[in-house]
Short mmCIF file of C-alpha atoms in Angstrom, two decimals:
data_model
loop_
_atom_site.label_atom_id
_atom_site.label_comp_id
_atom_site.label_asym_id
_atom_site.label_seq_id
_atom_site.Cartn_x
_atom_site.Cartn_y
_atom_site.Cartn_z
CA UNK A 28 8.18 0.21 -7.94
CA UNK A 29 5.54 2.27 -9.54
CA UNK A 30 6.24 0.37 -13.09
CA UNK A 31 5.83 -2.93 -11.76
CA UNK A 32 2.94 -2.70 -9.03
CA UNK A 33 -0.45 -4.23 -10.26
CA UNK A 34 -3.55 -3.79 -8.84
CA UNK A 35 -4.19 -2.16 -4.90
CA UNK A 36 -1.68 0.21 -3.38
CA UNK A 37 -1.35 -2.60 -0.26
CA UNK A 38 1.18 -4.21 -2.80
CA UNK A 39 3.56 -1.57 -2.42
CA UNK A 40 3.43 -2.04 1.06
CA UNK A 41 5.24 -5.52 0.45
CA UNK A 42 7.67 -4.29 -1.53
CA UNK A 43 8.52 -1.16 0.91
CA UNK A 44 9.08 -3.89 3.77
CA UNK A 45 11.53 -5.79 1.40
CA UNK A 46 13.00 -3.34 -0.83
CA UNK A 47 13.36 -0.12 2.68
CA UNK A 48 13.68 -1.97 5.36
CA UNK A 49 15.00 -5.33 4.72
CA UNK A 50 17.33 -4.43 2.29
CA UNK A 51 18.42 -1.15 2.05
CA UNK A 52 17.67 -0.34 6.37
CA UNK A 53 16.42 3.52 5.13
CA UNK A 54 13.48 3.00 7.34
CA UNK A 55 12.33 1.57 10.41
CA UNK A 56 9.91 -0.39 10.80
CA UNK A 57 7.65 2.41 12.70
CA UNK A 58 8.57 4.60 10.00
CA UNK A 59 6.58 2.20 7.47
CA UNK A 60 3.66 2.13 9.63
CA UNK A 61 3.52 5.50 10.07
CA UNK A 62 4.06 5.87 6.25
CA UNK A 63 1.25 3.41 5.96
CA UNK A 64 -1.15 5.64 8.42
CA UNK A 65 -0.69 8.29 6.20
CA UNK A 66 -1.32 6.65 3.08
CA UNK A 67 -4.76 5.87 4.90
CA UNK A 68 -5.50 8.51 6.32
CA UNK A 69 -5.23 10.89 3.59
CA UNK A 70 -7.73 11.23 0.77
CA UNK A 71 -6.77 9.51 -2.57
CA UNK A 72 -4.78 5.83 -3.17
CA UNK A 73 -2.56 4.16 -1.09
CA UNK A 74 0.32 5.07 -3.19
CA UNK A 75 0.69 8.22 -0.86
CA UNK A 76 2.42 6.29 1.39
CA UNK A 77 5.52 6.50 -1.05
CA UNK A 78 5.23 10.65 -1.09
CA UNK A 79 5.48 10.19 2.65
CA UNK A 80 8.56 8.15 2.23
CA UNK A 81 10.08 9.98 0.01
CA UNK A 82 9.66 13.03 2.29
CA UNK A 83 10.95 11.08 5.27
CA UNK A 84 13.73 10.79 3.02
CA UNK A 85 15.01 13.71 1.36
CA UNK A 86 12.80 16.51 2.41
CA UNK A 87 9.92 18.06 0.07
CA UNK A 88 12.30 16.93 -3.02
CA UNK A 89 11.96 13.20 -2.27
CA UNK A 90 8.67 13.44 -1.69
CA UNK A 91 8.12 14.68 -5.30
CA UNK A 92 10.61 12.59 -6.68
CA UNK A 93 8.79 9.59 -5.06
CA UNK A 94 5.00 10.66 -6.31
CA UNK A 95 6.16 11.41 -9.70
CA UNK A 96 7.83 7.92 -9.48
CA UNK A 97 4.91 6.10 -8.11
CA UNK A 98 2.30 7.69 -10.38
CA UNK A 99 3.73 8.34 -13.92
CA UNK A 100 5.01 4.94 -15.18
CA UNK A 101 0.93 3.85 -14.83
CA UNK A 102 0.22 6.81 -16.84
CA UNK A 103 2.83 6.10 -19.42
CA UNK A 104 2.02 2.36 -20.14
CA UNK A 105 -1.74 3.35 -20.54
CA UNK A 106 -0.70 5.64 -23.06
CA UNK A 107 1.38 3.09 -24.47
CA UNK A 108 -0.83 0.67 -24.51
CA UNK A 109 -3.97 2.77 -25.93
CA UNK A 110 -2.70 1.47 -29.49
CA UNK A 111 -2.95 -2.27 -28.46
CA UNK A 112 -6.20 -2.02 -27.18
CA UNK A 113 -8.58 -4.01 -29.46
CA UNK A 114 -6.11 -6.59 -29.85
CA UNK A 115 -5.44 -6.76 -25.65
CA UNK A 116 -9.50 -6.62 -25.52
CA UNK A 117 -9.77 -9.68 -27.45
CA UNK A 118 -6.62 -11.91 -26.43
CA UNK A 119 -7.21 -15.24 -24.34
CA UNK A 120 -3.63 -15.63 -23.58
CA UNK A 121 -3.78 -12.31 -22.32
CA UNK A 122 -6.87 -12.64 -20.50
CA UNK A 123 -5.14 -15.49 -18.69
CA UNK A 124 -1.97 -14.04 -17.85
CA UNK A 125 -3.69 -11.53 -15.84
CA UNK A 126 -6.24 -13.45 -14.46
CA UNK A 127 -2.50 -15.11 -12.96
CA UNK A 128 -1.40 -11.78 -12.25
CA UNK A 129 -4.41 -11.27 -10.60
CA UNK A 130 -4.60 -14.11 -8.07
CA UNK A 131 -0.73 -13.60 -7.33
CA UNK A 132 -1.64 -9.99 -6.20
CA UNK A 133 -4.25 -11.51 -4.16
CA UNK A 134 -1.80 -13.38 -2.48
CA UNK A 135 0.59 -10.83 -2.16
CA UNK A 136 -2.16 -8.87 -0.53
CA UNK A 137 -2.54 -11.60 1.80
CA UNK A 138 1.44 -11.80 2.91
CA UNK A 139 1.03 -8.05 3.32
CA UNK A 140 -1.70 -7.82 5.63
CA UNK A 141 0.20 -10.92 7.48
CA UNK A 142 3.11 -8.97 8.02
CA UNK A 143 1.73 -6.01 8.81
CA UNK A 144 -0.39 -7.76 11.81
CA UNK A 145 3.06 -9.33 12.91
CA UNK A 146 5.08 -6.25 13.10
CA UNK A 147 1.38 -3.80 14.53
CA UNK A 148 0.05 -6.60 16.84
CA UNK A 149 2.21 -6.62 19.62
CA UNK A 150 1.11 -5.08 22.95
CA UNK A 151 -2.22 -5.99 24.33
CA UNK A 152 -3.06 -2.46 23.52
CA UNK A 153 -2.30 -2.50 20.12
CA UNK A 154 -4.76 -5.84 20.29
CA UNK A 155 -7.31 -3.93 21.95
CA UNK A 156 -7.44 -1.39 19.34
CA UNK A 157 -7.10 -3.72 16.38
CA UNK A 158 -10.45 -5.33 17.66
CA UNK A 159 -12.34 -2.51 18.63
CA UNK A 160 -11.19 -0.58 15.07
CA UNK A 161 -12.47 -4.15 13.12
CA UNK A 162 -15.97 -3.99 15.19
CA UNK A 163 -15.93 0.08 14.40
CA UNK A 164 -15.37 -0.15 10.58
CA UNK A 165 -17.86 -2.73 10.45
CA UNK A 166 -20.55 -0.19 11.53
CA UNK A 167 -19.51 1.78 8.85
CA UNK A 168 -16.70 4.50 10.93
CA UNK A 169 -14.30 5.91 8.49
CA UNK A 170 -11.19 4.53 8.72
CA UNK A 171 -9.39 8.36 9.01
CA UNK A 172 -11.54 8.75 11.93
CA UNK A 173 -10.25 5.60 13.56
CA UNK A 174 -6.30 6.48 12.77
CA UNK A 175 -6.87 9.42 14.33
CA UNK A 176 -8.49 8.03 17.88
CA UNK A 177 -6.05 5.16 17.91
CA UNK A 178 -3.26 7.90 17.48
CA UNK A 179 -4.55 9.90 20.27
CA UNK A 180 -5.35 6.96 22.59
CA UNK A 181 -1.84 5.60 22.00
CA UNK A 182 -0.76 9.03 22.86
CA UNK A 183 -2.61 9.50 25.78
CA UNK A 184 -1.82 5.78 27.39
#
């Protein structure tokens, strides 16, 4: 996944649902959203989710198998790509492929957070928190901050 993911980390979370649960059945679907807490609540991209998952998985050994996975095929295709620079910087066609790539990951982005709202949303509680959070982050609240109270009101209720 890490070689073919462009642009945010909420992506992955698209291909996770597919490619995990869908598919494969290695998670649940509250394993995915916990995955998904994690990659949010933790300091750095969104691509933590997949250490998570790969810990979930197999232990400390899938969760570095999964970071090194998700990480290092960016870092290789920049290096790769270093050469091609000026003549990528200058390129229309190119330009306009990726001005394509980039409203398809928009849209992706889109089906994710749809998804995501279908399979969270689905108690009056998990309404009431949804609203409140959205009012909360507004003000400026950190989202870690929020995870955290809506994982100890959940708890507590």
């Amino acid at each position: 996944m890490g070689s073919v993911l462009f642009g945010s980390g909420y992506v992955l979370l698209s291909f996770l649902k597919t490619e995990l649960i869908e598919k494969r059945s290695w998670l649940t679907e509250t394993q995915l959203m916990d995955a998904i807490a994690v990659g949010q609540f933790t300091p750095g991209p969104v691509f933590t989710t997949a250490s998570f998952i790969g810990y979930l998985l197999q232990g400390p050994t899938g969760a570095v198998i999964a970071t090194v996975g998700i990480f290092l095929p960016a870092f290789v295709f920049v290096a790769l790509s270093i050469p091609a620079y000026r003549w990528m910087k200058n390129s229309e066609a190119l330009k306009q492929f990726l001005q394509g790539v980039v409203a398809v990951s928009v849209g992706l982005l889109f089906s994710t957070l749809v998804q995501l709202g279908r399979d969270s949303l689905t108690t009056p509680l998990s309404w009431g928190i949804f609203l409140v959070s959205l009012v909360l982050l507004r003000r400026r609240i950190p989202s870690a901050a929020l995870i955290l109270a809506g994982g100890i009101l959940t708890l507590l209720l």
